[in-house]
Every structure is written in structure tokens, then in C-alpha cells.
mmCIF file of C-alpha atoms in Angstrom:
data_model
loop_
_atom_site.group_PDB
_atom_site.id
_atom_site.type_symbol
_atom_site.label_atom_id
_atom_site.label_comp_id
_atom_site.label_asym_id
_atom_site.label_seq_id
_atom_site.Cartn_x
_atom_site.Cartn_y
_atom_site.Cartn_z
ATOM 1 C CA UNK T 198 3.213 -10.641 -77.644
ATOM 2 C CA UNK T 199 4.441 -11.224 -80.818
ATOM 3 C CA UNK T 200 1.530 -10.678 -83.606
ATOM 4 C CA UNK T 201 0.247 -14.048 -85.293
ATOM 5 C CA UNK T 202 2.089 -15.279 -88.334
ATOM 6 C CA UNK T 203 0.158 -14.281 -91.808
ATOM 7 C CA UNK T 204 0.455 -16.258 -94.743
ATOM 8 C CA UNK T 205 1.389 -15.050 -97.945
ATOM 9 C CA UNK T 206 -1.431 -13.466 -100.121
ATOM 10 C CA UNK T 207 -2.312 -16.235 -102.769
ATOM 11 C CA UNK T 208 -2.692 -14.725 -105.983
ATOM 12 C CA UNK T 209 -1.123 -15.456 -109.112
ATOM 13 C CA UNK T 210 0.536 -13.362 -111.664
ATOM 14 C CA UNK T 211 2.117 -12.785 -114.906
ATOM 15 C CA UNK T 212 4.403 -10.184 -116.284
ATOM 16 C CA UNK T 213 2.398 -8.098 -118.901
ATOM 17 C CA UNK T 214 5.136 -9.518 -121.551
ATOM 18 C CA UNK T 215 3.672 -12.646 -121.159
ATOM 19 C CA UNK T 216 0.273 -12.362 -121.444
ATOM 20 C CA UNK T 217 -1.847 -12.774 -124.087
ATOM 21 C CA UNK T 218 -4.033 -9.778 -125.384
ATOM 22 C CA UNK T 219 -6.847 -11.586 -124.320
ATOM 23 C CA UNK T 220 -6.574 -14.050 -121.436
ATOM 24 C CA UNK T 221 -9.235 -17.567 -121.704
ATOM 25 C CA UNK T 222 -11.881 -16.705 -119.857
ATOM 26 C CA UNK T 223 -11.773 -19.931 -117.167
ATOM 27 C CA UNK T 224 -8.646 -17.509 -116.171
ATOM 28 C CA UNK T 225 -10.547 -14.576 -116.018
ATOM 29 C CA UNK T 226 -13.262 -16.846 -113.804
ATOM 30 C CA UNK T 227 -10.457 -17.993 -111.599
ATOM 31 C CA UNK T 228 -8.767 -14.882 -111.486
ATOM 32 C CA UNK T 229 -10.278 -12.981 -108.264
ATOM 33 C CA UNK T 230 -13.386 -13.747 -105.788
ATOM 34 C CA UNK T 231 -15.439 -10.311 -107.425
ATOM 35 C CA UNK T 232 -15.370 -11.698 -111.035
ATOM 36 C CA UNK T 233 -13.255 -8.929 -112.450
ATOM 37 C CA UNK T 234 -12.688 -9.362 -116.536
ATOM 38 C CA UNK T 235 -8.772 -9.216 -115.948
ATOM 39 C CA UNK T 236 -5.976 -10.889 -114.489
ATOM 40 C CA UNK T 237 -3.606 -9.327 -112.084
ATOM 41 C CA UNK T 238 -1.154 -7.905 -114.760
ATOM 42 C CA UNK T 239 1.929 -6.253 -113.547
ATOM 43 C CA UNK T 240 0.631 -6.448 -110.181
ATOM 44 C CA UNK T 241 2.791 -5.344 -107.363
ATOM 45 C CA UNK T 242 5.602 -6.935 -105.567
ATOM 46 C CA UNK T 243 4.010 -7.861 -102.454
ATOM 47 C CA UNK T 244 1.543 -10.200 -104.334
ATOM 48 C CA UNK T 245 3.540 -11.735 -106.278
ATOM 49 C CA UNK T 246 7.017 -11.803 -108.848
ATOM 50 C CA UNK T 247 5.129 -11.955 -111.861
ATOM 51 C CA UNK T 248 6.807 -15.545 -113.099
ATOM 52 C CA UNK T 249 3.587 -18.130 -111.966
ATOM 53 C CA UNK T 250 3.522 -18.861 -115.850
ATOM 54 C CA UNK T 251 0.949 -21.084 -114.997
ATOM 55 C CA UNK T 252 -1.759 -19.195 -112.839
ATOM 56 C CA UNK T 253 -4.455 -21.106 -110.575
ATOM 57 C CA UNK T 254 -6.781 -20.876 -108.270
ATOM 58 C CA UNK T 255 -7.282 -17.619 -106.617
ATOM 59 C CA UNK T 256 -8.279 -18.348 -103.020
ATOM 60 C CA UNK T 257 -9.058 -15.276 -100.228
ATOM 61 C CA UNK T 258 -10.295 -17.742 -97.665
ATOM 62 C CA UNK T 259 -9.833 -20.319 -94.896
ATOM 63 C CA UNK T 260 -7.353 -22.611 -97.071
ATOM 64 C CA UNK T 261 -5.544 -26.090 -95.743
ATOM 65 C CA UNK T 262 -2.174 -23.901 -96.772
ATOM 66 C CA UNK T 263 -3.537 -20.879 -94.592
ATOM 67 C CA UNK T 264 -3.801 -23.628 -91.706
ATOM 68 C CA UNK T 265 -0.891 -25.003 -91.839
ATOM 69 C CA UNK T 266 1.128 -21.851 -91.844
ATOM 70 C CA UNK T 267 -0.654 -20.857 -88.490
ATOM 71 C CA UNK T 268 0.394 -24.043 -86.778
ATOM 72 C CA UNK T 269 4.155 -23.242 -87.153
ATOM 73 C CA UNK T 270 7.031 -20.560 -86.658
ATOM 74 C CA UNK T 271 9.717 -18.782 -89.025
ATOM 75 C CA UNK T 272 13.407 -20.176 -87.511
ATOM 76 C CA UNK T 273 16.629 -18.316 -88.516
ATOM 77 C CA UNK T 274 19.085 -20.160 -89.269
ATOM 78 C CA UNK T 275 21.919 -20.550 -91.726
ATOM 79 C CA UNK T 276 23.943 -17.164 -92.317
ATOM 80 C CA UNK T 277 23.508 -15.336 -96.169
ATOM 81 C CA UNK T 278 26.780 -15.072 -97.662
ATOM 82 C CA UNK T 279 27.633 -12.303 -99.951
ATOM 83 C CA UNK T 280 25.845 -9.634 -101.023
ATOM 84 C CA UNK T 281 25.531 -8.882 -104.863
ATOM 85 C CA UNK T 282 22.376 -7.203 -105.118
ATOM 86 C CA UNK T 283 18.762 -8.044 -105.810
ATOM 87 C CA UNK T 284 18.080 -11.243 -107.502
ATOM 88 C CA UNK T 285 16.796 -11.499 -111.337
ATOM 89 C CA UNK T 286 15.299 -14.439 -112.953
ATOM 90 C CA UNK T 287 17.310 -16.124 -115.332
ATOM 91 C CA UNK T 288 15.013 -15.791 -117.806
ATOM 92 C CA UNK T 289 14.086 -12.260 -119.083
ATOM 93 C CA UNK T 290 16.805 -11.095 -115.991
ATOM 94 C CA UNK T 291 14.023 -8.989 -114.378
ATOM 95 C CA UNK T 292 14.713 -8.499 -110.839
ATOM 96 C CA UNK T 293 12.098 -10.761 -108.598
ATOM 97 C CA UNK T 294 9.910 -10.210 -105.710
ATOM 98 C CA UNK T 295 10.730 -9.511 -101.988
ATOM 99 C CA UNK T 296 9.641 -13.707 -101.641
ATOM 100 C CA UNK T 297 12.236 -14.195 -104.651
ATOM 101 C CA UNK T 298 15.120 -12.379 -102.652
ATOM 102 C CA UNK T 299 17.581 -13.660 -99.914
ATOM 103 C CA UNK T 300 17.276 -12.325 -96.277
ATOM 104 C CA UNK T 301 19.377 -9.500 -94.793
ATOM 105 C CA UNK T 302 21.473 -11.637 -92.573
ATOM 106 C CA UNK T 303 20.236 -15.607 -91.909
ATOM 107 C CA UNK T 304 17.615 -17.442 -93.643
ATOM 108 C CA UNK T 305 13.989 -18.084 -92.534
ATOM 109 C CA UNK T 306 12.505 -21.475 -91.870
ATOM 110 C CA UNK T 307 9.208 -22.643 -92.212
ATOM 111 C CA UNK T 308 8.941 -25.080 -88.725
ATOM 112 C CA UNK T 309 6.068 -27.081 -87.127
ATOM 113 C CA UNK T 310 6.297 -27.964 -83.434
ATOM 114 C CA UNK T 311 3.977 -30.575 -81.552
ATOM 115 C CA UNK T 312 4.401 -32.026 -78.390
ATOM 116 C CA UNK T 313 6.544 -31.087 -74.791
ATOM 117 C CA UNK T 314 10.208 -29.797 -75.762
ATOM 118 C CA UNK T 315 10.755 -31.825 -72.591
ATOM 119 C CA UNK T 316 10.269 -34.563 -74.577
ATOM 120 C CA UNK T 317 13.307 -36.704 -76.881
ATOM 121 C CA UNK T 318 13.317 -34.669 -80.186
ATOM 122 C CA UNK T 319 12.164 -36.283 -83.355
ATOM 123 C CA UNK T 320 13.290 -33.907 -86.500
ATOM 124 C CA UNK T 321 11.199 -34.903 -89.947
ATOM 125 C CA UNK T 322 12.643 -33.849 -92.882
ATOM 126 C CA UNK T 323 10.566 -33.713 -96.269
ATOM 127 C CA UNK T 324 11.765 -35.281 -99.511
ATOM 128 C CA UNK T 325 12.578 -33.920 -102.594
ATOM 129 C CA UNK T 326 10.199 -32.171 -104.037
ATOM 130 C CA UNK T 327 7.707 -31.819 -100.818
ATOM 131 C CA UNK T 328 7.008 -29.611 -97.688
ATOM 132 C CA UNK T 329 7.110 -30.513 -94.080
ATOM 133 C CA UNK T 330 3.368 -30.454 -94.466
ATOM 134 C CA UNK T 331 3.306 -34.431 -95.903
ATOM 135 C CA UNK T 332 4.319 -35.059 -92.273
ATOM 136 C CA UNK T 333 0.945 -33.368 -90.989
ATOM 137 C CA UNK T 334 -0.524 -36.255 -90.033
ATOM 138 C CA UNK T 335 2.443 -38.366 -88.054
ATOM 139 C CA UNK T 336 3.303 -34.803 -85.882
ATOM 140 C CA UNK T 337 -0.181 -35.808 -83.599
ATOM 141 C CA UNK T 338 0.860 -39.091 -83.616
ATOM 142 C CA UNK T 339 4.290 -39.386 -82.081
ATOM 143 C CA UNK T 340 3.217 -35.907 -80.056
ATOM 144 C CA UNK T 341 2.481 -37.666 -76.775
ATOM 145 C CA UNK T 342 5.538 -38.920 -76.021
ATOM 146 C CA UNK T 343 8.077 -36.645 -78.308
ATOM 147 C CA UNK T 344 9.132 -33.707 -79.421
ATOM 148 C CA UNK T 345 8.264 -33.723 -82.876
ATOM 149 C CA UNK T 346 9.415 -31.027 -85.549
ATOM 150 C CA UNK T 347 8.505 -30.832 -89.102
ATOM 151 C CA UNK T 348 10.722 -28.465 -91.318
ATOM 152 C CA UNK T 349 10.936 -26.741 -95.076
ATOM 153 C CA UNK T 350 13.574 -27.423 -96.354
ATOM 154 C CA UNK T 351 14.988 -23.537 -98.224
ATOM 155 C CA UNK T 352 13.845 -23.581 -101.882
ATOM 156 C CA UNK T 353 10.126 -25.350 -100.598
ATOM 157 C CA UNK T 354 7.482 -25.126 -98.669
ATOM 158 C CA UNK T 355 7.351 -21.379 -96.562
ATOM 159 C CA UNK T 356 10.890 -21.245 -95.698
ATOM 160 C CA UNK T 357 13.382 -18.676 -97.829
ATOM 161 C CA UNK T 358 13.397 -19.602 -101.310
ATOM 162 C CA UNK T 359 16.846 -17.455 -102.663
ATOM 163 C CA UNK T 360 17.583 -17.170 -106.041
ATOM 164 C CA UNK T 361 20.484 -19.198 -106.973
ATOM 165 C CA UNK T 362 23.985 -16.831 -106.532
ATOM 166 C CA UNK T 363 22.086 -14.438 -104.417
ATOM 167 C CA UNK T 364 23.065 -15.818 -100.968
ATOM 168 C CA UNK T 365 22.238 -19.744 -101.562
ATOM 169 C CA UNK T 366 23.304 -22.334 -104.546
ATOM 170 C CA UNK T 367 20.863 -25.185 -103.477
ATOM 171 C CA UNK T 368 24.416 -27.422 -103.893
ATOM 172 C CA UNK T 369 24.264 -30.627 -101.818
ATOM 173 C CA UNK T 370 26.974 -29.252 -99.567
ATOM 174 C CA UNK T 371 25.369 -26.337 -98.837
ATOM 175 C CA UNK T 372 21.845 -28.001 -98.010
ATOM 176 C CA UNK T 373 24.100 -29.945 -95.181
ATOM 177 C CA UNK T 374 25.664 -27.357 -93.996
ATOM 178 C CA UNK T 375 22.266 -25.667 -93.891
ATOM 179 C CA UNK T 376 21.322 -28.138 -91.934
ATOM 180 C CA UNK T 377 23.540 -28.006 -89.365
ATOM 181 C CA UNK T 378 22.514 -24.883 -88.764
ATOM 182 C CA UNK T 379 18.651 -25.030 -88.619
ATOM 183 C CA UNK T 380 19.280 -28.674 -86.018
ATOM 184 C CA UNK T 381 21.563 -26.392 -83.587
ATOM 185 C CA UNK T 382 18.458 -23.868 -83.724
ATOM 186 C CA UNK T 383 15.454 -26.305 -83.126
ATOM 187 C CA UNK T 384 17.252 -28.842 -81.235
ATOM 188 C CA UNK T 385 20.416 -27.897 -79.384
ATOM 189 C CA UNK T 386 20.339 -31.466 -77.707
ATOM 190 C CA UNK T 387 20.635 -35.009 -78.780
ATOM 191 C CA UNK T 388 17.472 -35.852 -81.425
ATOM 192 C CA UNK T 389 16.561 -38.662 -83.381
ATOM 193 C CA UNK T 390 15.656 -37.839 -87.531
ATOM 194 C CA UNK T 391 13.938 -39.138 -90.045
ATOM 195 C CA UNK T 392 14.134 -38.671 -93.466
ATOM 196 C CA UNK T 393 12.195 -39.581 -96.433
ATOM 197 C CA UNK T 394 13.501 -39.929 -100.484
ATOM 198 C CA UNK T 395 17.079 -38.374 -101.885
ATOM 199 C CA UNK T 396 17.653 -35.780 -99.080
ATOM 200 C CA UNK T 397 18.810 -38.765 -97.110
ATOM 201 C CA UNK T 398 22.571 -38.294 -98.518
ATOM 202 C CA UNK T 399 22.719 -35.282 -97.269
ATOM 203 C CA UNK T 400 21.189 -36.076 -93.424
ATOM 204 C CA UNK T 401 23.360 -39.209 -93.467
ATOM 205 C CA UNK T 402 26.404 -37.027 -94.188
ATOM 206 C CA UNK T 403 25.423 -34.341 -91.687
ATOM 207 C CA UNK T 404 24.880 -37.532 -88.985
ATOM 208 C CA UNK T 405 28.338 -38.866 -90.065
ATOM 209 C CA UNK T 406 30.033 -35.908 -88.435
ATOM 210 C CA UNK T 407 27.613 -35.557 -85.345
ATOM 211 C CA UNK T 408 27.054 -39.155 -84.080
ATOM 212 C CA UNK T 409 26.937 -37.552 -80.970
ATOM 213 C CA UNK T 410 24.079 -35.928 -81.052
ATOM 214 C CA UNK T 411 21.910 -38.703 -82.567
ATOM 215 C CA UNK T 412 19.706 -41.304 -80.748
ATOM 216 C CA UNK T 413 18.319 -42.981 -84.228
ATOM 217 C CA UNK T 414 18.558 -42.313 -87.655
ATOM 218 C CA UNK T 415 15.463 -43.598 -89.753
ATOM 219 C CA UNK T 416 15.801 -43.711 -93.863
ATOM 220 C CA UNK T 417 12.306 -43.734 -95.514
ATOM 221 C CA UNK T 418 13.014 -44.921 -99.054
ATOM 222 C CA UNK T 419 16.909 -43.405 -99.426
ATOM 223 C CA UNK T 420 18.563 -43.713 -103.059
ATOM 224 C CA UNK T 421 20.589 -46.623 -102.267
ATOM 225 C CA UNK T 422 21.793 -48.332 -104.756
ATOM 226 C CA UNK T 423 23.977 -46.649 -108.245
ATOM 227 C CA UNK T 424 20.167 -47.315 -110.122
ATOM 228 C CA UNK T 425 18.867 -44.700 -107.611
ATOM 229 C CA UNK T 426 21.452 -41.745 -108.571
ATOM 230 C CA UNK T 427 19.825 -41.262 -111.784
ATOM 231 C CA UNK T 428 16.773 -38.562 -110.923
ATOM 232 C CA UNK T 429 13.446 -40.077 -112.296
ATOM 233 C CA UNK T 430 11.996 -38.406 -115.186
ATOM 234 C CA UNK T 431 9.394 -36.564 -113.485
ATOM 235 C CA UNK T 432 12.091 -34.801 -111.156
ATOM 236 C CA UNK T 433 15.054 -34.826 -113.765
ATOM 237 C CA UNK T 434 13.092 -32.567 -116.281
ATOM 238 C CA UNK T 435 13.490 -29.881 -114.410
ATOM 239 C CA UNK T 436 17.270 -29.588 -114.658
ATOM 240 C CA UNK T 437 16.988 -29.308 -118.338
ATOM 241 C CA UNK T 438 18.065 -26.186 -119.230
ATOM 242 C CA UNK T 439 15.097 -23.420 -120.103
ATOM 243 C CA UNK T 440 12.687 -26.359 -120.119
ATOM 244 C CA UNK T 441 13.130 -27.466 -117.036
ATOM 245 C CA UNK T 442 12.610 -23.593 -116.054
ATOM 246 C CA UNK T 443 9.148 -23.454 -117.332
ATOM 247 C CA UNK T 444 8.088 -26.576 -116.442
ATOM 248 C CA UNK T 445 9.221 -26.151 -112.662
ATOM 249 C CA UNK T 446 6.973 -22.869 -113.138
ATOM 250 C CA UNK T 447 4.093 -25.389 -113.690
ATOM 251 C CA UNK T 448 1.871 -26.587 -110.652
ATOM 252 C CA UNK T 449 1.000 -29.341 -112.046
ATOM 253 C CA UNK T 450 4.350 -30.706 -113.263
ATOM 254 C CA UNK T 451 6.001 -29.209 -110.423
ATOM 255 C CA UNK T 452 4.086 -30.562 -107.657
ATOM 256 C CA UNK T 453 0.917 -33.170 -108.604
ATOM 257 C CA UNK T 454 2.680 -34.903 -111.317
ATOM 258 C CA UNK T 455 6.072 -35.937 -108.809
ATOM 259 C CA UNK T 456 4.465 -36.449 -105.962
ATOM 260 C CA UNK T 457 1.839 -39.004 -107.000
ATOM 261 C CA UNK T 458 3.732 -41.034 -109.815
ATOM 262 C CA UNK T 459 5.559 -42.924 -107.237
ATOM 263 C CA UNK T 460 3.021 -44.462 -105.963
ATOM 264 C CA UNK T 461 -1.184 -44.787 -105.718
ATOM 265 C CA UNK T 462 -1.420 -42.317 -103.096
ATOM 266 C CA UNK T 463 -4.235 -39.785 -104.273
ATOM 267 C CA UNK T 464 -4.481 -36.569 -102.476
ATOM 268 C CA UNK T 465 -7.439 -34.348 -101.794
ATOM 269 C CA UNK T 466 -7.941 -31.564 -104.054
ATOM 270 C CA UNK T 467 -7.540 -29.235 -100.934
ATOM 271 C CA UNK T 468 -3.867 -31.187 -99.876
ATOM 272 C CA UNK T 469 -2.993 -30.920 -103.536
ATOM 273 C CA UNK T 470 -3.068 -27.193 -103.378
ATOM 274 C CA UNK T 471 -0.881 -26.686 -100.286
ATOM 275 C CA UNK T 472 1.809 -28.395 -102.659
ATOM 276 C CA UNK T 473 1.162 -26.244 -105.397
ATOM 277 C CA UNK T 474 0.641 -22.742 -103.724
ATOM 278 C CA UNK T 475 4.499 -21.627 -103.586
ATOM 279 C CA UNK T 476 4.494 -22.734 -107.595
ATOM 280 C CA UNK T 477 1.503 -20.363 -107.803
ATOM 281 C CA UNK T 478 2.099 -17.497 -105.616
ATOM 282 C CA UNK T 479 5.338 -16.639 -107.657
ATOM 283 C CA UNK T 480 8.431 -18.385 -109.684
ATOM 284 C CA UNK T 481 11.138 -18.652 -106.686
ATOM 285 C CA UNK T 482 9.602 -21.866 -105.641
ATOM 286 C CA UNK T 483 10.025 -23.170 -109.462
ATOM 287 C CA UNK T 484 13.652 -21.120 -110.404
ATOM 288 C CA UNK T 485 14.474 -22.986 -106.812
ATOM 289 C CA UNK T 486 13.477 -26.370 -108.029
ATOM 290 C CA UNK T 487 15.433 -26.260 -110.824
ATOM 291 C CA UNK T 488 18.568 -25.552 -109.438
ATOM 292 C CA UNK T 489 18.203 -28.427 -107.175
ATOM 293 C CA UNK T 490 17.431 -30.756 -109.733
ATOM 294 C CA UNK T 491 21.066 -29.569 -111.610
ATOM 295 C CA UNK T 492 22.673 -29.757 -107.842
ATOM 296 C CA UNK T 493 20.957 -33.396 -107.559
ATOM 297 C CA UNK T 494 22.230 -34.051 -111.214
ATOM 298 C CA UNK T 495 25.668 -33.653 -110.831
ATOM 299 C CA UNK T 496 26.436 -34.802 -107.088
ATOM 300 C CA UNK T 497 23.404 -37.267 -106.271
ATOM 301 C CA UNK T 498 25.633 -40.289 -107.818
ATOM 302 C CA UNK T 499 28.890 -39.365 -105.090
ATOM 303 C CA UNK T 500 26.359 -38.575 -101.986
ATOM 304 C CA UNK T 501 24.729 -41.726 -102.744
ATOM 305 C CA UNK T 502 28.405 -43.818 -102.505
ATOM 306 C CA UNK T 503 29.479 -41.969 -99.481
ATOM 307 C CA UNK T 504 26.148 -42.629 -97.639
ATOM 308 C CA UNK T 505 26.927 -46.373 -98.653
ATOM 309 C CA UNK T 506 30.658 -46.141 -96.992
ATOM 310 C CA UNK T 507 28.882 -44.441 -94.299
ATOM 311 C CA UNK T 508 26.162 -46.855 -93.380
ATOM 312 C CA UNK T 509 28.908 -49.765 -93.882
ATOM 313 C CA UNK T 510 31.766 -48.425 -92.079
ATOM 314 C CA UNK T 511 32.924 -50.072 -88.554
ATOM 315 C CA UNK T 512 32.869 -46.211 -87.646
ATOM 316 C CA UNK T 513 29.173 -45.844 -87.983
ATOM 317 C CA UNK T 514 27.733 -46.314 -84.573
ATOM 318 C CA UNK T 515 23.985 -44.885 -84.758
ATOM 319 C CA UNK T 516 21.095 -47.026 -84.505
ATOM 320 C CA UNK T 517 19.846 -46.955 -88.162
ATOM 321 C CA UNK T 518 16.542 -48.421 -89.555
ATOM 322 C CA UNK T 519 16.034 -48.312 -93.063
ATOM 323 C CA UNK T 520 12.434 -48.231 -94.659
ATOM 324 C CA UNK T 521 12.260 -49.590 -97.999
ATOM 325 C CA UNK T 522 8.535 -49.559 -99.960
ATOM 326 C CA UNK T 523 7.765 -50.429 -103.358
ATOM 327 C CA UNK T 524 4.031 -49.713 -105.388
ATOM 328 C CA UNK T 525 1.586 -51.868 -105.122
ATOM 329 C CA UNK T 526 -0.820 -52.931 -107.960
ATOM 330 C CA UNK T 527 -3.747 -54.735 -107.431
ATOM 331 C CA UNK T 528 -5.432 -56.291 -110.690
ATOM 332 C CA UNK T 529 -9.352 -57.071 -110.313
#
């Protein structure tokens, strides 16, 4: 029997070169469960890549993140292509951790399972910037009568976060080819999907070719219209070149700050730090971010036209529902 999964050790880091002489002392506070007067500087590689400009929390025990982790499996899926050595951040052009670095062969997916694989499939897939964890609460739901799996997408979440030109560009293409991949692994038979915010493209195109294999496609919000091409501010920041690098190092920026400024949703201090952990435990999460938001920058506006000619073309057979919700404010 296989051992249990383990989730990665949360602590924060920062390369000696950018660290103060003397750190504030809430970071010292925060900075390990005994107290210590330091910060982990130049700590090894297997806590952490030393780019989590931002530090955080520092959390040894039960965690919502640590749950979550234990309720799912690692999937291979998607081959590496090319091998040209071990990553470096584009920054300083320091080579990056072992979580910073492509896998040998195919890359690792963060999945959650619930329900009999007997069942119809259901396949959730996270928006842009979440984790399959914002579906943590409809998996139970639709459990009893499907097969419902959650998924990170690569660059999020648990799944493989590679370094952009070391084995994985985060282009739109290559997130549906990607998928392709990962949907033959989880669900070799006919599935329904749904998909929230501007990863829809790139399911719509990857259902375009496989129309076969689909019972229903639902859209939760999609980027329908030409208006919807242009990233919001809070996302399109981060393609800004070296600002949008250390601001998709940022927690807050990178996680709190686009997931809640869509709508009034407010999220538990203890949900908000599942989002931010991969932002904190080291910067592949935030180097990955940013070269999404570039990918999402240059090709959102032509995924968004095909999906259009897609949905409206006498070819397109799928059963399609499309879920379209705006804020609400409520004056008193």
C-alpha cells in the first residue's frame, strides 16, 4: 500500500540578498512555532525556493490546505518536452527549487475524487486564478449520483508548477492540449464538464474536437463577449513586465485581492490561506501566474471569437448551458 500523500512543508523564505539586515519583528513573530529571532534565510531547497518575497504565516499544524491535499491524488499526465536544464527565475536567474522544476517525464496533477467511478463523470475545472479547492463544497453535493472530479490546473493549486521554457509555456494551446491529456487519464469515458471564468476558451476548444466524448458542457461566467478579452486589472497586472513579477509573488495581490473583487463573497481566514499557500511556500506559483497572464494577454481576445464560432456553429452538437452572474449590491 502506497504511503499517504504529504503536503508540502509550509514555510516561507527569502534569499539572503533580499533581506533586510534586520527583519520587522511581526516577521520574526510569524516566522516559526518556537519564536526563534530569525527568519529562514537561505534555507534549503526542500522548504522552499527562496522567492516568497512576501512571507506569511508559518503554520506546522492541522491546516484546511493540509486537508485538502489528503482528500486527493497526484495524476500524470501531459508529457515534458525538452530538456534544457534546471529552471532559474527570471529575476536574479538563480536556479529554483525542486517545486520550481519540471518533472522527469509527465507532469503531476493535483486531483480530488468523490463519489462511485461507476457513476457519469462530472470534471470541474477551476478558473483563472483559483484551485480545484473552490469546488470543495459542490464535490459532496453531486457525489451521490456522479462521479465528480476536481482538478489543478499546472501553474496552481498542488499540481506541477514549471518554470516557463523548462518543459511548459502556460500558452493557451498548450493548457488544451494539457488537457486532453489529464481527461484521457481521469476519465477515459464519456464525461460531462464544467467550467468556471476565462479557462472556458480553452475547454470549449478542447470539447470542439471531442464532441464525442461529452454528455454536457456547463460555462460558469465564460468571457463572452470582445469587452471580456481585456484581463481585469486585478489579473492583468501581473503580465506587466517585472511588476507583474513581484506582485504575483504577493499573497495578497496574488490570491485575496482577485478572487474577492468580483464579487461580495468573503472567505474565511482559514479558506483564504489555502489560496495563498503555493504564493507562500515559494515563487513558482507567482513566476507561473505571470506567464499566464502574458499567455491570456496576447491570445484571450482570438480564444474568446473561436469559442463564439464554436457555440454558434450548426456543427456544435453538445448540450450547453451557460451560467451568467453579475454582483449584487444591496444599499440599506
Amino acid at each position: 500500500m502506497a504511503p499517504p500523500l504529504a503536503a508540502p512543508r509550509f514555510h516561507a523564505a527569502l534569499p539572503r540578498r533580499l533581506c533586510p539586515q534586520k527583519l520587522p519583528s511581526c516577521w520574526r513573530r510569524a516566522a516559526r512555532p518556537n519564536d526563534e529571532d530569525y527568519y529562514l534565510i537561505d534555507a534549503p531547497e526542500s522548504i522552499g525556493d527562496g522567492f516568497s518575497f512576501s512571507g506569511g504565516k508559518y503554520a506546522d499544524g492541522p491546516s484546511k490546505s493540509d486537508e485538502w491535499f489528503a482528500q486527493g491524488r497526484m495524476v500524470k499526465a501531459y508529457p515534458v518536452y525538452g530538456n534544457k536544464g534546471k529552471a532559474k527565475d527570471p529575476i536574479f536567474g538563480l536556479t529554483m527549487g525542486s517545486g520550481s522544476q519540471s518533472s522527469d517525464d509527465v507532469f503531476r496533477w493535483f486531483c480530488v475524487e468523490a463519489g462511485n467511478s461507476s457513476n457519469p463523470s462530472v470534471l470541474f475545472v477551476h478558473g483563472f486564478p483559483s484551485q480545484a479547492y473552490s469546488y470543495r463544497n459542490v464535490l459532496p453535493l453531486v457525489s451521490d449520483k456522479y462521479h465528480a472530479i476536481a482538478f489543478d490546473w499546472l501553474g496552481f493549486g498542488f499540481s506541477d508548477k514549471p518554470q516557463p521554457e523548462y518543459g511548459f509555456d502556460y500558452t493557451l494551446d498548450e493548457y488544451t492540449s494539457s488537457l486532453e491529456s489529464l481527461i484521457n487519464a481521469v476519465a477515459p469515458d464519456k464525461l460531462s464538464i464544467v467550467v468556471q471564468g476565462y479557462f472556458a476558451p480553452i475547454v470549449v476548444k478542447y470539447a470542439n474536437k471531442h464532441q464525442d466524448k461529452l454528455n454536457h458542457l456547463i460555462l460558469v461566467n465564460p468571457p463572452i463577449t470582445d469587452k471580456h478579452a481585456k484581463l481585469p486589472s486585478t489579473l492583468a497586472c501581473f503580465s506587466n513586465f517585472l511588476l507583474g513579477e513581484i506582485f504575483s509573488q504577493d499573497p495578497l495581490r496574488a490570491s485575496d485581492k482577485a478572487l474577492t473583487s468580483s464579487g461580495p463573497y468573503m472567505m474565511k481566514e482559514e479558506d483564504a490561506m489555502v489560496y495563498r499557500r503555493p504564493y507562500l511556500v515559494s515563487g513558482s506559483s507567482g513566476f507561473a501566474l505571470n506567464a499566464i497572464s502574458r499567455a491570456m494577454k496576447k491570445d484571450l481576445k482570438v480564444y474568446i471569437e473561436s469559442m463564439r464560432n464554436i457555440l454558434a456553429s450548426d456543427s456544435w452538437k453538445t448540450q450547453t448551458t451557460g451560467i451568467m452572474y453579475r454582483r449584487i449590491v444591496v444599499k440599506s
